PDB file of C-alpha atoms in Angstrom:
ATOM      1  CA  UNK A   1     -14.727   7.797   3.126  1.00  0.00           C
ATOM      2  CA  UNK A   2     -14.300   4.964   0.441  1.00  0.00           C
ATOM      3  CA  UNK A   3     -15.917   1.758   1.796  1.00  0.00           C
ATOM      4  CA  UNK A   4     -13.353  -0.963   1.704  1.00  0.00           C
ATOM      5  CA  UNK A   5     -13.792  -4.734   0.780  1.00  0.00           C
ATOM      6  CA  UNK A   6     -12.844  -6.722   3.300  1.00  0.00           C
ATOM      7  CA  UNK A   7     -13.297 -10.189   1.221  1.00  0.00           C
ATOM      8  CA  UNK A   8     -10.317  -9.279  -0.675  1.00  0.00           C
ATOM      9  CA  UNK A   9      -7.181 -11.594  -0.434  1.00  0.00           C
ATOM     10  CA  UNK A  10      -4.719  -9.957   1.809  1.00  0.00           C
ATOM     11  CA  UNK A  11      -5.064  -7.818   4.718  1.00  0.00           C
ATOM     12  CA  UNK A  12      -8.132  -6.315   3.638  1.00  0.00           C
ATOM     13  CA  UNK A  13      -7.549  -3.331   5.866  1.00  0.00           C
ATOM     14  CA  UNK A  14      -7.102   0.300   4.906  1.00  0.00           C
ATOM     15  CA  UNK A  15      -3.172   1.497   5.688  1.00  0.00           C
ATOM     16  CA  UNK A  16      -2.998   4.455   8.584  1.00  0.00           C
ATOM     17  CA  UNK A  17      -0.282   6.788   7.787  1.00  0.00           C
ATOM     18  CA  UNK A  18       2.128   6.701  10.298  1.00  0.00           C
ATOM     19  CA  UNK A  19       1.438   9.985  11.775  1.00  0.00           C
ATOM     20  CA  UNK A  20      -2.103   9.053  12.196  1.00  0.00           C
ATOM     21  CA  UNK A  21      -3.543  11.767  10.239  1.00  0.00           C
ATOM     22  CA  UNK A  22      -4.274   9.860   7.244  1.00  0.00           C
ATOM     23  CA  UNK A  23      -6.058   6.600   6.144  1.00  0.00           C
ATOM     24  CA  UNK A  24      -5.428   4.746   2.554  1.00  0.00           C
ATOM     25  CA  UNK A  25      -8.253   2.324   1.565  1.00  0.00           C
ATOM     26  CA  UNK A  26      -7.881  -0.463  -0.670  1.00  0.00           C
ATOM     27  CA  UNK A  27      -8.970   1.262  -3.608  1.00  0.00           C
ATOM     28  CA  UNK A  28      -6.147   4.246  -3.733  1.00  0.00           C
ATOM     29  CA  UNK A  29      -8.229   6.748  -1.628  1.00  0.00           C
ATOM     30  CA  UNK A  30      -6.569   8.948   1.056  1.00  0.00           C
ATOM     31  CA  UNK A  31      -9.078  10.048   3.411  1.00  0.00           C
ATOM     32  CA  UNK A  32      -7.747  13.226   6.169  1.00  0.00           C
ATOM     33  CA  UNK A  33      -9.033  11.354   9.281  1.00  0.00           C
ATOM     34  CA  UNK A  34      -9.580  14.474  11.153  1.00  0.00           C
ATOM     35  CA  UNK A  35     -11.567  16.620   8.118  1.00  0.00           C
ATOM     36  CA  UNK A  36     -12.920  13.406   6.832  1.00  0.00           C
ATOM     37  CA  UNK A  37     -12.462  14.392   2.714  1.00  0.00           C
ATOM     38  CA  UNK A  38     -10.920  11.987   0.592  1.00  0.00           C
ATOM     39  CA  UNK A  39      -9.380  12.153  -2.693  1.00  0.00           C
ATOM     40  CA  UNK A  40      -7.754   9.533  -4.672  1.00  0.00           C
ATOM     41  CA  UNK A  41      -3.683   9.529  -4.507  1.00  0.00           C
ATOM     42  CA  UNK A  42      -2.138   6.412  -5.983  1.00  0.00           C
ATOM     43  CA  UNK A  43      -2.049   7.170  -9.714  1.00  0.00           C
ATOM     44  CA  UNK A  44      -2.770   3.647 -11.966  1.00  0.00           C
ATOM     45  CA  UNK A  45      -3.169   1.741  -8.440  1.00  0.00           C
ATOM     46  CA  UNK A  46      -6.351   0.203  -8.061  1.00  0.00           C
ATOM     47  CA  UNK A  47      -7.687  -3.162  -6.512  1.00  0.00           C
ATOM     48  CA  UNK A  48      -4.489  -3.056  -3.707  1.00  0.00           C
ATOM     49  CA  UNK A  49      -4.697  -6.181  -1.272  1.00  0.00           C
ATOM     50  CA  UNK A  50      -2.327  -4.846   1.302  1.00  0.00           C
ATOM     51  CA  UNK A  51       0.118  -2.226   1.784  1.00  0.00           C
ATOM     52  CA  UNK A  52       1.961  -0.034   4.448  1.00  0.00           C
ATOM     53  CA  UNK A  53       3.789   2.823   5.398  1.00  0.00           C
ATOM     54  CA  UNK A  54       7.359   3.153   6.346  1.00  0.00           C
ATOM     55  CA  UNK A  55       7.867   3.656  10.260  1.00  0.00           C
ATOM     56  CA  UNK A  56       8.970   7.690   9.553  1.00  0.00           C
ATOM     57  CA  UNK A  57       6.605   7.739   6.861  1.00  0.00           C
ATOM     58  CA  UNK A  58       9.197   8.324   3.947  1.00  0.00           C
ATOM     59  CA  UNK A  59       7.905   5.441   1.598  1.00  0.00           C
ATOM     60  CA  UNK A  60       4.683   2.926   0.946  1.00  0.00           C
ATOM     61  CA  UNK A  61       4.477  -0.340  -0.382  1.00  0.00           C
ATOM     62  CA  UNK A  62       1.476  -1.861  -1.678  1.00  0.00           C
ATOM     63  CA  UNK A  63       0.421  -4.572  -3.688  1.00  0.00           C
ATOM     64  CA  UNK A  64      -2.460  -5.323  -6.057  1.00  0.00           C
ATOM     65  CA  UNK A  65      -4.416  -8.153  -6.982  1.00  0.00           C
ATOM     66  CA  UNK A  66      -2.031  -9.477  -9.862  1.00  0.00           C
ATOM     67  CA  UNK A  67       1.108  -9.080  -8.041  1.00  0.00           C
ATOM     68  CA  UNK A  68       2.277  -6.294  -8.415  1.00  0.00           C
ATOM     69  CA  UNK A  69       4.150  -4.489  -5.670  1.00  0.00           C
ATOM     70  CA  UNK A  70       5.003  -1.104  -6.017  1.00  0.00           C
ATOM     71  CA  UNK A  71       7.293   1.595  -4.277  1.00  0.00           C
ATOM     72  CA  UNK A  72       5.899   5.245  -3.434  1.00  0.00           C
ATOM     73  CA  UNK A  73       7.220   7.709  -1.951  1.00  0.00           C
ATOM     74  CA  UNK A  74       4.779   8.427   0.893  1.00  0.00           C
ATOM     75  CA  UNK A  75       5.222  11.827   1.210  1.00  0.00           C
ATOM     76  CA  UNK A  76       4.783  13.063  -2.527  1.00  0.00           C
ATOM     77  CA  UNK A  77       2.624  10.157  -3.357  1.00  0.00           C
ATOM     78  CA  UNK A  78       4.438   9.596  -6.335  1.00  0.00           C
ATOM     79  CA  UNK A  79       5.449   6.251  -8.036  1.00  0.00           C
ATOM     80  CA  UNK A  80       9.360   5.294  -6.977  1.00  0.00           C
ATOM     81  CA  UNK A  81       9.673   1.310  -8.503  1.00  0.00           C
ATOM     82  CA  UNK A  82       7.925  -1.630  -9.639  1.00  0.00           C
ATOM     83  CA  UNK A  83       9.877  -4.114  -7.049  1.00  0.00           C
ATOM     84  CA  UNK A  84       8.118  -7.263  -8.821  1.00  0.00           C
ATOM     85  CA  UNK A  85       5.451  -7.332 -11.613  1.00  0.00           C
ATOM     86  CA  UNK A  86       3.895 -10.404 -11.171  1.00  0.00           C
ATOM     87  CA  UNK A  87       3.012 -12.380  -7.462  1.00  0.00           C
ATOM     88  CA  UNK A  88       5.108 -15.277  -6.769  1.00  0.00           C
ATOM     89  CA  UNK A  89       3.294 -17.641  -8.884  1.00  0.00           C
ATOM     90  CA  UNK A  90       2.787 -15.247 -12.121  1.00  0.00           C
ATOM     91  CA  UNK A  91       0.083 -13.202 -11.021  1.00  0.00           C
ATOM     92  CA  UNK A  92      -0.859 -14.254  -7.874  1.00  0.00           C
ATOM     93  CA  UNK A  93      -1.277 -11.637  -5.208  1.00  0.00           C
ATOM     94  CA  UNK A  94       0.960 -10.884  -2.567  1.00  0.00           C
ATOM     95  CA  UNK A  95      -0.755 -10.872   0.944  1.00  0.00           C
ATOM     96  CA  UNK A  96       1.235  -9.135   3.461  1.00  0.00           C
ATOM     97  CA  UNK A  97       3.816  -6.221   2.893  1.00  0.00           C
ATOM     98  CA  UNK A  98       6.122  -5.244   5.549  1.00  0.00           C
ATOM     99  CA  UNK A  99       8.659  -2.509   5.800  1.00  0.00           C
ATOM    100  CA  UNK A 100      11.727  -3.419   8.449  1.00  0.00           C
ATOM    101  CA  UNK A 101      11.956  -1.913  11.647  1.00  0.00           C
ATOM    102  CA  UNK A 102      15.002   0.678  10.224  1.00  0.00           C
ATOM    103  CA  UNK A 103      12.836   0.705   6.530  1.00  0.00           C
ATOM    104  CA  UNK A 104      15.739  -0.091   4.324  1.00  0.00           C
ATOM    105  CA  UNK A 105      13.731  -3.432   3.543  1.00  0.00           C
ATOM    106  CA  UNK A 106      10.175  -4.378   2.569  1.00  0.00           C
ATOM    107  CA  UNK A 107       8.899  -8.390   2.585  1.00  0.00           C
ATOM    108  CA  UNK A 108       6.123  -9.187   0.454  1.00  0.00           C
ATOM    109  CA  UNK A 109       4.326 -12.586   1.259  1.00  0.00           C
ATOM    110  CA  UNK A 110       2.152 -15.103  -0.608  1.00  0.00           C
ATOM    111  CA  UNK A 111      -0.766 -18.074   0.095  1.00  0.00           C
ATOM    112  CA  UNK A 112       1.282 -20.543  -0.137  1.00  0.00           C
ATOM    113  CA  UNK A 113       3.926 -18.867   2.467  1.00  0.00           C
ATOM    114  CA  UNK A 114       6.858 -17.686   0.194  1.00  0.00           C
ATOM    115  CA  UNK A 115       8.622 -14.037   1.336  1.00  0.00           C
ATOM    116  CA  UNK A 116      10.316 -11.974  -1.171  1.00  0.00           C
ATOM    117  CA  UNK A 117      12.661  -8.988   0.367  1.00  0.00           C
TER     118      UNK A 117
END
């Protein structure tokens, strides 16, 4: 498995796949908990702070160190939408994502405490 950073703004904690089968690290890297190989799965991610599954699985979120918060389809693994290209403040990361309970919304957060949905 892919050592993650945990001095990395954000969450700094790989994302568990809602089935529990699977484990995401910080640096794009799916790792099958149960076989224990890894291979890398987010296509031009890199350098994530924080991301997170969808409660039934069907989508990610995750957002890098400039701001960026992208859409994936969780299943596939394949790129759905740039929500927002930079942070908040033009670059700055976002911290927490957060898919709602019915996952129809995701929140993205920010230092200073701003939430975009």
């Amino acid at each position: 498995m892919q050592d993650v950073d945990d001095t990395r703004p954000g969450t700094g904690r790989p994302v568990l796949t809602p089935d529990g089968r699977e484990l995401l690290s910080l640096d794009s890297w799916m790792t099958d908990v149960w076989a224990g190989r890894s291979r890398p799965v987010l296509r031009g991610e890199n350098s994530l702070v924080s991301g997170t599954f969808s409660s039934d699985g069907r989508f990610l979120a995750v957002a890098d160190e400039n701001g960026r918060l992208t859409l994936w389809d969780g299943r596939a693994r394949r790129a759905l939408a740039v929500l927002a290209e930079d942070g908040p403040r033009g670059g700055e990361p976002q911290r927490v994502v957060a898919f709602s309970a019915d996952g129809r919304y995701v929140a993205a957060s920010a230092a200073e405490g701003s939430v975009q949905v």
